[in-house]
Amino acid sequence: MAHLPPPTALVTENWDEQTFRVHREAYRSQALFDAERDRVWARNWLYLGHETEIPNPHDFTVRTLAGRPLIFVRDGEGEIHAFLNSCPHRGTVVCRENQGNAKHFACFYHAWTFRSDGAVSSIPGADAYHRDEAFRASMALRSVARLEMHEGYVFVAFTPDVPPLLEHLGDAADYLTMIEQQHAGGMRTLPGTQLYSVRGNWKLAVENAMDGYHFAPTHNTFVGYLRESGFAVTDDDQYAYTLQNGHLLLVLTGHGGRISMLWEPRFGEDERVRTAAHRAEMVQRLGAERAHHVADESHILYVWPNLLLFDIEGLSIRQLEPVSPGVTDVRAWQLVPREEDPDARALRMRTVVSFVGPGGLATPDDIEAYEAVQRGIEATAGGGEIDVSDMSRGMADEIKGVQGRSIDEGAMRGFWRHWVDAVEPGRWSVTGPRPQSFVTGRDVR
Amino acid sequence: MSAVLDTVKRSDVEDWLYAEADILDAWDYDAWLALFEPGARFEVPTTDFRGWSPLGSGSFVTDDWDLIKARVKRLKSRKAHAENPHSRTHRLVSNVRLHAITDPAAPLRVGPVSTDVAVTARDFGDLSHCLRVTASFVVHRARDGRFDSYVGRYDHVLAPADDGFRFRLRRSILGHEVLTAGARLSFIL
Ligand code: FES
Ligand SMILES: [Fe+2]
């Protein structure tokens, strides 16, 4: 149902009353979805994929990002490209395979062909064109405006006027580096992508990932499973950070086990020995303090606007693709050490898939939660003052300057401040003196 | 010809698969667990599956015996929110075919197999008395005012037992390109 957004504030932040409210039109309005497409997705760095998805010359995969079909390809020289998957001739989708290895992409419509570096390799009957060489040169596959990579994570932008990628990533960049540093040989993605779709707004998926408050009630059955395996689940020592440029971070030090880094009984004796050896190697390589940050803490990192990294028991990359206000496509990859003992790998896959992913023991309840939110927010449509969601939890601590906990809603507030600034900057109301504590990032370098 | 195919009739396997479908549609998860051998596996590969081993790829489900039991325990709980209230499901099973397991190194998969590590019979212990059963399934699910369908192929390894069969490997391979909206696998596929 299309309700026009009300002329009121979309985000209301009141420090006298210690309330933070988000207007529910933000989750259901087509007009706001269109504004997001223009103001966020069309002019920001977006996560495209990991370079290890296309390890060999001429490997390619196709992917739709912000509604635009793309070809993500490595050319014969090893260079990575992202082309708009649209024939420069008349617009046909050039590559209609999902993935593979190809020196050429052939458009079936009039049989123009392109090399994996985008250049035209043949145009049937090219002599019919005025100055056919110049014409051919002008008809290469169209690239995205910008493409840069950090630690193997490939980002693209559809407009050229974005800052350098590292500037955009800010403090988030180091968390990607910390993942790469977990193993001396680095990390790679595995094939077998979890592709699924949820009936909920993309922002609900971000909120859910940053919401430690829901863990115990929503994941009751998973917590029960962990407890039975001797894992003490606790909310202690878990903190939330708002990084610059809309990125968010949960640091979960009270959350135990991490494959090959932090042992716990359910991982078994062999893994205890492997973990100890690996930890000693990490201290050698990184120093004790850095090794501590890399290995002892679990992180959930959100990189504005479409990347979520679950660096928890194992490692999952999750990419969000908004389809409509109420539907989001999700793609998830497992990230693993390039070299890994087969027993450790078996433990990793079993552990990570059992929790994260649409067939796991926990993620289906998350999906149920945000799909239920999406259905429920229709109830208050047009309801004026009651048509808002509350995200006030933890504001009192923020005033005191206490670091926000993961079971508070501080990371979500950081998200919505960034969102409203990017999408509808005028429609934000702040009442009372705002404490500065929430803008702090986190420095572990 | 393998001995097991001389003694097992397709109609026996069909009856057994139909009974399993009824058990799942009735949400009788204890009865479902009893259809497995201790030590069995349950797998649902991702929709882009090319025969990869569950160690060399992501999966939707890659349950060992402990996780199968944990999954059943979870689904029996009222706190499995994704299935409370339960979805209503209706399963159709057809195109049932029996295959002998003759080559322990052969990939356990119908259709083309990736050059990447495929799961082979050998990974599942001594299979000389077992058989592979392939079948097609359609699972219709009604939930939250929606009606979704899941289509795919079973590729199971069954061990004959006195009262029918037991799963050594229960694998559901989706025919979809993606899991469509609302299609999380919170029930047994
Ligand atoms: S549209 Fe591609 S060759 Fe004509
Ligand atoms: Fe959750």
XYZ file of C-alpha atoms and ligand atoms in Angstrom:
639
model
C 0.000 0.000 0.000
C 1.450 3.378 -0.936
C 1.202 6.026 1.721
C 2.852 9.307 0.996
C 5.467 10.079 3.622
C 4.077 12.624 6.083
C 5.610 16.078 6.015
C 6.962 15.480 9.512
C 10.373 14.308 10.663
C 11.375 10.764 9.753
C 13.829 10.513 12.633
C 13.047 12.171 15.946
C 15.754 12.342 18.559
C 14.812 13.834 21.917
C 17.528 14.044 24.550
C 15.275 15.716 27.132
C 12.880 12.774 26.988
C 15.589 10.283 26.002
C 13.596 8.949 23.096
C 14.648 8.068 19.568
C 11.909 7.343 17.058
C 11.929 6.299 13.414
C 8.897 6.930 11.264
C 7.602 3.639 9.859
C 7.181 5.120 6.386
C 10.931 4.526 6.198
C 10.190 0.792 5.795
C 7.231 0.894 3.440
C 7.265 4.027 1.295
C 7.963 3.591 -2.411
C 8.893 7.300 -2.613
C 11.555 6.845 0.059
C 12.774 3.665 -1.616
C 13.206 5.660 -4.839
C 15.006 8.412 -2.924
C 17.351 5.790 -1.450
C 18.096 4.480 -4.944
C 19.043 8.001 -6.071
C 20.793 9.306 -3.027
C 22.370 6.225 -1.464
C 22.725 3.383 -3.944
C 23.521 5.456 -7.035
C 26.229 7.576 -5.366
C 28.060 5.452 -2.825
C 30.625 2.739 -2.771
C 28.746 -0.581 -2.867
C 30.164 -3.993 -2.076
C 30.238 -5.992 -5.311
C 32.014 -9.197 -4.348
C 35.256 -10.787 -3.245
C 38.077 -11.151 -5.732
C 38.458 -14.841 -4.806
C 35.040 -15.509 -6.347
C 36.802 -15.103 -9.717
C 40.314 -16.445 -9.037
C 41.447 -17.324 -12.589
C 41.859 -15.308 -15.793
C 38.488 -14.992 -17.593
C 36.467 -16.166 -14.562
C 33.214 -14.280 -14.308
C 30.036 -14.114 -12.312
C 27.004 -11.924 -12.808
C 25.355 -9.984 -10.022
C 22.591 -7.406 -9.732
C 23.542 -4.427 -7.599
C 21.073 -1.634 -6.843
C 18.839 -3.153 -9.510
C 21.549 -3.009 -12.201
C 22.773 -6.239 -13.791
C 26.598 -6.409 -13.768
C 29.324 -8.729 -15.006
C 32.074 -9.186 -12.417
C 35.026 -10.532 -14.387
C 38.783 -11.031 -14.318
C 40.398 -10.434 -17.709
C 43.268 -12.330 -19.310
C 45.822 -10.106 -17.585
C 44.293 -10.715 -14.158
C 42.662 -7.284 -13.972
C 39.237 -7.124 -12.301
C 36.328 -5.354 -14.003
C 32.680 -4.673 -13.353
C 30.748 -4.080 -16.568
C 27.141 -3.080 -16.893
C 25.575 -6.241 -18.277
C 24.006 -4.433 -21.189
C 25.066 -4.490 -24.805
C 26.393 -1.095 -25.967
C 24.526 -1.751 -29.223
C 20.890 -1.894 -28.203
C 20.940 -2.894 -24.563
C 20.564 -6.674 -24.465
C 21.905 -8.445 -21.396
C 25.185 -9.689 -22.840
C 26.017 -12.428 -20.350
C 23.141 -14.743 -19.554
C 25.091 -17.351 -17.603
C 25.340 -16.976 -13.824
C 29.034 -17.776 -13.673
C 31.806 -19.450 -15.581
C 35.024 -18.848 -17.476
C 34.925 -17.186 -20.873
C 37.417 -15.305 -23.010
C 34.515 -13.670 -24.837
C 30.993 -12.552 -24.127
C 28.742 -12.837 -27.143
C 25.523 -10.879 -27.386
C 23.053 -13.237 -29.020
C 20.860 -10.510 -30.512
C 23.089 -9.217 -33.363
C 26.141 -11.297 -32.433
C 28.510 -8.553 -31.296
C 31.241 -10.066 -29.124
C 33.354 -8.569 -26.380
C 36.580 -9.682 -24.731
C 36.796 -10.296 -21.002
C 38.478 -6.867 -20.696
C 35.394 -5.308 -22.264
C 36.852 -4.413 -25.673
C 34.840 -5.268 -28.789
C 36.253 -8.329 -30.482
C 33.858 -8.484 -33.382
C 30.908 -6.713 -34.935
C 29.395 -8.663 -37.828
C 29.471 -6.508 -40.944
C 31.419 -3.720 -39.251
C 32.181 -2.172 -42.649
C 28.615 -0.891 -42.686
C 29.601 1.622 -40.005
C 31.261 4.938 -40.777
C 34.954 4.651 -39.717
C 34.460 1.237 -38.210
C 37.684 1.157 -36.115
C 36.779 4.318 -34.192
C 33.241 3.091 -33.879
C 34.385 -0.265 -32.549
C 36.637 1.435 -29.994
C 33.689 3.477 -28.720
C 31.554 0.396 -28.215
C 33.393 -1.414 -25.415
C 31.300 -2.837 -22.582
C 30.445 0.001 -20.197
C 32.295 -0.131 -16.898
C 30.970 1.049 -13.567
C 32.215 4.569 -12.815
C 34.611 3.465 -10.069
C 36.043 0.161 -8.863
C 38.477 -0.245 -5.981
C 39.497 -3.125 -3.792
C 40.553 -3.455 -0.163
C 41.894 -6.805 1.133
C 40.139 -8.598 -1.725
C 36.734 -6.954 -1.129
C 35.724 -5.309 -4.400
C 33.607 -2.166 -4.213
C 32.056 -0.228 -7.078
C 30.301 3.107 -7.493
C 27.933 4.173 -10.264
C 29.024 7.821 -10.119
C 32.635 9.043 -10.294
C 32.321 11.649 -7.531
C 32.912 9.335 -4.563
C 35.911 9.655 -2.239
C 38.726 7.100 -2.457
C 37.521 3.743 -1.120
C 39.809 3.776 1.916
C 38.526 7.194 2.892
C 34.943 5.929 2.641
C 35.737 2.786 4.657
C 37.454 4.794 7.398
C 37.720 2.725 10.598
C 35.832 -0.136 8.950
C 38.839 -0.801 6.686
C 40.907 -2.161 9.540
C 38.276 -4.719 10.440
C 38.535 -6.115 6.919
C 42.311 -6.193 7.392
C 41.917 -7.985 10.718
C 39.987 -10.745 8.968
C 42.689 -11.060 6.312
C 45.297 -11.278 9.086
C 43.609 -14.190 10.825
C 45.644 -16.623 8.755
C 49.121 -16.137 7.327
C 47.960 -17.257 3.871
C 44.914 -14.974 3.801
C 41.293 -15.803 3.135
C 39.123 -16.859 0.222
C 35.439 -17.311 -0.466
C 33.949 -20.720 -1.176
C 31.516 -21.510 -3.973
C 28.021 -22.390 -2.844
C 26.389 -19.009 -2.323
C 23.344 -18.769 -0.118
C 20.936 -16.837 -2.337
C 17.659 -16.007 -0.692
C 15.048 -13.376 -0.504
C 13.190 -11.931 2.452
C 9.880 -10.122 2.647
C 11.253 -7.204 4.576
C 12.887 -3.830 4.035
C 16.690 -3.929 3.710
C 17.106 -1.653 6.733
C 15.438 -4.246 8.945
C 18.230 -6.660 8.025
C 20.801 -4.076 9.125
C 18.943 -3.392 12.371
C 18.656 -7.093 13.096
C 22.393 -7.662 12.633
C 23.195 -4.796 15.030
C 20.603 -5.776 17.617
C 21.998 -7.771 20.540
C 18.757 -7.152 22.455
C 16.893 -9.757 20.410
C 19.478 -12.507 20.806
C 18.172 -14.258 23.896
C 14.422 -14.146 23.156
C 14.559 -14.702 19.401
C 17.260 -17.358 19.457
C 16.037 -19.209 22.497
C 16.345 -22.595 20.786
C 19.846 -21.857 19.504
C 21.000 -20.590 22.898
C 19.627 -23.830 24.353
C 21.646 -25.842 21.850
C 24.829 -23.911 22.732
C 24.246 -24.316 26.464
C 23.907 -28.077 26.055
C 27.249 -28.176 24.292
C 28.907 -26.460 27.273
C 28.980 -22.926 25.874
C 28.165 -20.201 28.400
C 26.119 -17.648 26.479
C 26.384 -14.174 27.964
C 25.568 -10.582 27.072
C 28.533 -9.293 29.105
C 31.387 -7.391 27.481
C 29.603 -6.870 24.222
C 29.755 -3.383 22.806
C 28.365 -1.384 19.915
C 30.202 1.284 17.961
C 29.126 3.821 15.391
C 31.985 4.273 12.961
C 32.189 7.172 10.493
C 30.333 7.227 7.173
C 27.452 5.043 8.378
C 29.490 1.959 9.233
C 28.662 0.089 12.437
C 30.396 -2.431 14.623
C 29.519 -4.887 17.353
C 32.431 -6.233 19.385
C 31.399 -9.459 21.087
C 34.129 -10.363 23.540
C 31.767 -12.226 25.837
C 30.731 -14.429 22.930
C 32.964 -17.515 23.013
C 34.259 -19.946 20.438
C 35.861 -19.017 17.157
C 37.192 -21.733 14.875
C 41.022 -21.841 15.013
C 41.231 -18.784 17.279
C 39.272 -19.199 20.472
C 38.690 -22.728 21.578
C 35.703 -24.018 23.487
C 34.813 -27.570 24.538
C 32.298 -28.294 21.771
C 35.133 -27.921 19.218
C 36.930 -31.013 20.570
C 40.459 -31.870 21.631
C 42.126 -31.842 18.185
C 40.882 -28.339 17.572
C 42.271 -27.256 20.958
C 45.739 -28.320 19.839
C 45.368 -26.674 16.418
C 44.086 -23.464 17.995
C 47.019 -23.252 20.421
C 49.518 -23.670 17.586
C 47.740 -21.127 15.439
C 47.573 -18.622 18.278
C 51.316 -18.923 18.874
C 51.914 -18.304 15.167
C 49.638 -15.238 15.266
C 51.491 -13.714 18.205
C 54.751 -14.195 16.286
C 53.313 -12.620 13.190
C 51.144 -9.835 14.602
C 52.337 -9.190 18.143
C 50.359 -10.064 21.256
C 48.031 -7.066 21.292
C 47.009 -7.207 17.660
C 46.625 -10.990 17.880
C 44.288 -10.437 20.810
C 42.064 -8.060 18.838
C 42.112 -10.310 15.787
C 41.472 -13.593 17.581
C 39.699 -13.046 20.902
C 36.922 -10.745 19.762
C 33.989 -11.597 17.558
C 32.920 -8.769 15.276
C 29.786 -8.010 13.357
C 30.662 -5.252 10.921
C 28.246 -3.305 8.791
C 29.742 -1.365 5.893
C 27.261 1.211 4.610
C 25.094 0.516 2.729
C 25.083 -3.135 1.603
C 27.758 -5.259 3.316
C 27.513 -7.221 6.549
C 30.401 -9.289 7.865
C 29.750 -11.873 10.508
C 33.165 -12.567 11.980
C 31.802 -14.783 14.712
C 32.280 -18.551 15.007
C 33.234 -18.688 11.354
C 33.105 -15.981 8.728
C 30.164 -15.048 6.553
C 29.875 -12.223 4.067
C 26.322 -11.045 3.566
C 25.277 -8.642 0.839
C 21.939 -6.840 0.780
C 20.128 -6.018 -2.444
C 16.931 -4.011 -1.969
C 14.308 -5.074 -4.501
C 11.326 -3.031 -3.314
C 10.361 -1.382 -0.014
C 9.178 -4.740 1.321
C 11.543 -7.213 -0.385
C 15.301 -7.695 -0.077
C 17.529 -10.200 -1.829
C 20.344 -11.536 0.312
C 23.537 -13.247 -0.856
C 25.908 -14.890 1.574
C 29.335 -16.425 1.124
C 31.566 -18.349 3.492
C 35.054 -16.956 3.868
C 37.717 -19.505 4.830
C 41.501 -19.590 5.280
C 43.227 -20.300 1.978
C 45.020 -23.155 3.691
C 43.064 -25.072 6.288
C 43.291 -28.478 7.905
C 40.375 -30.589 6.575
C 39.157 -31.380 10.091
C 39.169 -27.698 11.005
C 37.322 -26.957 7.780
C 34.700 -29.594 8.551
C 34.191 -28.064 11.989
C 34.019 -24.575 10.502
C 31.410 -25.407 7.869
C 29.292 -27.378 10.282
C 29.423 -24.614 12.872
C 28.921 -21.623 10.653
C 26.161 -23.120 8.511
C 24.324 -24.373 11.583
C 23.920 -20.794 12.804
C 24.094 -18.315 9.938
C 22.014 -18.801 6.834
C 18.414 -19.437 5.885
C 18.629 -23.162 6.703
C 20.478 -22.737 9.999
C 19.215 -23.041 13.548
C 19.154 -19.262 14.165
C 18.858 -17.144 10.996
C 15.338 -18.396 10.122
C 14.139 -16.817 13.363
C 15.818 -13.525 12.408
C 14.089 -13.637 9.042
C 10.793 -14.445 10.767
C 11.403 -11.400 12.981
C 11.972 -8.885 10.252
C 9.282 -10.276 8.013
C 6.909 -9.988 10.982
C 8.035 -6.377 11.499
C 7.336 -5.626 7.849
C 3.805 -7.038 8.130
C 3.200 -5.363 11.468
C 4.174 -1.863 10.416
C 1.154 -1.794 8.112
C -0.998 -1.712 11.248
C -0.049 1.836 12.157
C 0.035 3.286 8.631
C -1.329 6.809 8.613
C -1.444 6.723 12.406
C 0.392 9.992 13.004
C 2.218 9.935 16.313
C 1.884 6.193 16.796
C 3.321 5.368 13.382
C 6.883 5.176 14.706
C 9.333 2.542 15.941
C 11.244 3.149 19.166
C 15.023 2.851 19.385
C 15.676 4.627 22.684
C 17.328 1.791 24.535
C 20.634 2.841 26.104
C 20.291 6.623 25.662
C 20.753 7.144 29.398
C 24.164 5.476 29.230
C 25.060 7.577 26.209
C 24.399 10.733 28.239
C 26.691 9.401 30.972
C 29.358 8.726 28.349
C 29.308 4.971 28.984
C 30.201 2.846 25.937
C 27.012 1.518 24.399
C 26.379 -2.201 24.742
C 25.318 -4.549 22.003
C 22.030 -5.081 23.851
C 21.280 -1.363 23.469
C 20.099 0.349 20.320
C 22.987 2.783 19.914
C 24.318 1.240 16.696
C 20.833 1.473 15.193
C 20.631 5.135 16.176
C 23.952 5.687 14.423
C 22.533 3.979 11.342
C 19.383 6.094 11.254
C 21.249 9.367 11.771
C 23.392 8.503 8.776
C 20.406 7.318 6.765
C 18.271 10.406 7.287
C 21.232 12.639 6.533
C 21.799 10.798 3.254
C 18.186 10.402 2.142
C 16.052 13.196 3.594
C 18.367 15.535 5.510
C 15.640 18.057 6.296
C 13.394 15.539 7.990
C 15.292 14.988 11.181
C 14.399 16.541 14.493
C 16.799 16.789 17.411
C 15.607 18.117 20.753
C 17.837 18.798 23.730
C 21.626 18.659 24.084
C 23.070 15.670 22.268
C 26.006 13.935 23.962
C 29.053 13.459 21.769
C 29.940 10.009 23.078
C 28.228 8.156 20.231
C 30.446 9.502 17.481
C 33.509 7.744 18.787
C 34.941 5.038 16.617
C 37.323 2.445 17.912
C 41.044 2.319 17.367
C 42.861 -0.981 17.657
C 45.707 -0.246 15.256
C 23.754 -56.346 -10.966
C 24.065 -55.573 -7.327
C 22.430 -57.849 -4.829
C 20.554 -55.085 -3.097
C 18.602 -54.225 -6.253
C 17.541 -57.877 -6.539
C 15.888 -57.785 -3.146
C 14.548 -54.228 -2.920
C 11.528 -53.240 -4.986
C 10.880 -49.701 -6.132
C 7.376 -49.841 -4.703
C 8.847 -50.554 -1.257
C 11.029 -47.475 -1.501
C 8.132 -45.413 -2.805
C 5.909 -46.469 0.084
C 8.668 -45.610 2.498
C 9.208 -42.126 0.971
C 5.459 -41.463 0.979
C 5.334 -42.437 4.633
C 8.201 -40.043 5.352
C 6.327 -37.254 3.555
C 3.255 -37.893 5.722
C 5.373 -37.894 8.871
C 6.882 -34.518 7.959
C 3.562 -32.997 6.935
C 2.161 -34.136 10.296
C 5.107 -32.509 12.127
C 5.915 -35.817 13.833
C 9.597 -35.095 14.181
C 10.405 -37.930 16.604
C 9.091 -40.391 14.034
C 11.170 -38.618 11.391
C 14.363 -38.907 13.447
C 13.715 -42.653 13.778
C 14.117 -42.927 9.990
C 17.835 -42.122 10.277
C 20.796 -44.304 11.134
C 22.799 -42.906 14.031
C 25.698 -41.069 12.370
C 23.647 -40.097 9.318
C 23.823 -36.752 7.535
C 21.222 -34.324 6.237
C 22.206 -31.885 3.492
C 20.569 -29.145 1.487
C 23.124 -27.635 -0.906
C 22.782 -24.068 -2.123
C 20.773 -23.379 -5.269
C 23.954 -22.952 -7.375
C 25.121 -26.474 -6.404
C 27.563 -28.096 -8.829
C 28.351 -31.251 -6.921
C 30.698 -29.624 -4.425
C 31.606 -31.267 -1.183
C 30.048 -29.600 1.863
C 33.611 -28.873 3.028
C 34.424 -27.046 -0.175
C 31.288 -24.956 -0.439
C 28.617 -23.090 1.421
C 25.361 -24.975 2.068
C 21.888 -24.284 3.323
C 22.037 -27.322 5.586
C 25.015 -29.548 6.354
C 23.952 -31.431 9.452
C 25.891 -34.207 11.073
C 24.088 -36.525 13.445
C 24.348 -34.121 16.407
C 22.921 -31.287 14.364
C 20.062 -33.410 13.001
C 19.087 -34.155 16.597
C 19.486 -30.460 17.529
C 17.325 -29.461 14.562
C 14.585 -31.871 15.583
C 14.725 -30.707 19.185
C 14.486 -27.101 18.028
C 11.551 -27.757 15.694
C 9.632 -29.427 18.505
C 9.996 -26.306 20.657
C 7.393 -23.569 20.739
C 10.368 -21.173 20.691
C 11.307 -22.084 17.123
C 9.722 -18.771 16.150
C 10.150 -19.248 12.424
C 7.778 -22.228 12.696
C 5.421 -21.133 15.446
C 2.711 -21.543 14.427
C 3.828 -24.331 12.124
C 3.669 -23.866 8.401
C 1.190 -26.077 6.666
C 3.090 -28.246 4.185
C 1.978 -30.675 1.523
C 4.541 -32.898 -0.137
C 4.432 -34.766 -3.415
C 7.119 -37.320 -4.217
C 7.564 -38.881 -7.626
C 10.035 -40.046 -10.310
C 11.502 -42.489 -7.796
C 14.515 -44.405 -9.107
C 16.823 -46.911 -7.438
C 20.528 -47.075 -8.138
C 23.123 -49.561 -6.973
C 26.283 -48.151 -5.428
C 28.965 -50.064 -7.278
C 31.906 -47.680 -7.437
C 32.884 -46.253 -4.050
C 34.827 -43.455 -5.753
C 31.925 -42.327 -7.950
C 30.361 -38.959 -7.159
C 27.083 -39.284 -5.299
C 25.116 -37.039 -7.559
C 22.802 -37.163 -10.531
C 23.628 -35.032 -13.524
C 26.845 -33.182 -14.319
C 29.435 -33.010 -11.592
C 31.946 -30.256 -11.035
C 35.620 -31.027 -11.267
C 35.819 -29.673 -7.722
C 35.766 -32.245 -4.919
C 32.465 -34.047 -5.206
C 31.073 -36.196 -2.438
C 31.747 -39.816 -3.218
C 30.232 -42.984 -1.884
C 33.468 -43.676 -0.085
C 32.809 -40.706 2.232
C 29.907 -42.603 3.740
C 31.594 -45.806 4.879
C 30.766 -49.285 3.647
C 27.869 -48.916 1.277
C 27.862 -52.402 -0.245
C 24.399 -53.179 1.161
C 23.042 -49.653 0.539
C 21.336 -48.048 -2.398
C 20.959 -44.594 -3.801
C 17.448 -43.356 -4.305
C 16.697 -40.370 -6.454
C 13.251 -38.843 -6.605
C 11.568 -35.553 -7.377
C 9.701 -33.576 -4.770
C 7.342 -30.671 -4.597
C 6.685 -29.202 -1.181
C 3.865 -26.686 -0.970
C 3.938 -24.455 2.079
C 1.202 -22.180 3.365
C 2.287 -19.592 5.911
C 1.511 -15.992 6.839
C -1.151 -15.716 4.166
C 1.339 -16.814 1.499
C 1.713 -19.969 -0.514
C 5.200 -21.001 -1.613
C 6.418 -24.052 -3.479
C 9.761 -25.792 -3.303
C 10.760 -28.080 -6.109
C 13.788 -30.291 -6.234
C 15.347 -33.665 -6.278
C 16.176 -36.071 -3.522
C 19.497 -37.873 -3.740
C 19.509 -40.179 -0.740
C 21.649 -43.050 0.445
C 19.435 -45.645 2.126
C 20.385 -48.702 4.144
C 17.773 -51.482 4.100
C 16.401 -52.304 7.546
C 13.963 -54.922 8.883
C 11.048 -52.497 8.795
C 11.967 -50.597 5.660
C 15.001 -48.390 5.297
C 17.177 -45.895 7.160
C 18.751 -42.724 5.843
C 22.525 -42.709 5.816
C 22.454 -39.530 3.763
C 19.342 -37.494 3.190
C 19.931 -34.844 0.599
C 17.460 -32.384 -0.950
C 18.748 -30.514 -3.996
C 16.626 -27.505 -4.866
C 15.572 -26.825 -8.427
C 15.365 -23.078 -7.782
C 17.837 -20.392 -8.846
C 17.363 -18.632 -5.505
C 15.277 -19.280 -2.427
C 12.420 -16.936 -3.198
C 10.862 -14.438 -0.828
C 9.836 -15.839 2.518
C 11.475 -19.115 1.592
C 13.839 -19.674 4.491
C 14.294 -23.352 5.284
C 12.797 -23.333 8.747
C 11.052 -26.658 8.155
C 12.470 -29.898 6.708
C 12.752 -29.803 2.949
S 21.965 -5.603 -28.848
Fe 23.792 -6.709 -28.588
S 24.450 -7.073 -30.622
Fe 22.666 -5.897 -30.898
Fe 19.510 -12.774 15.339
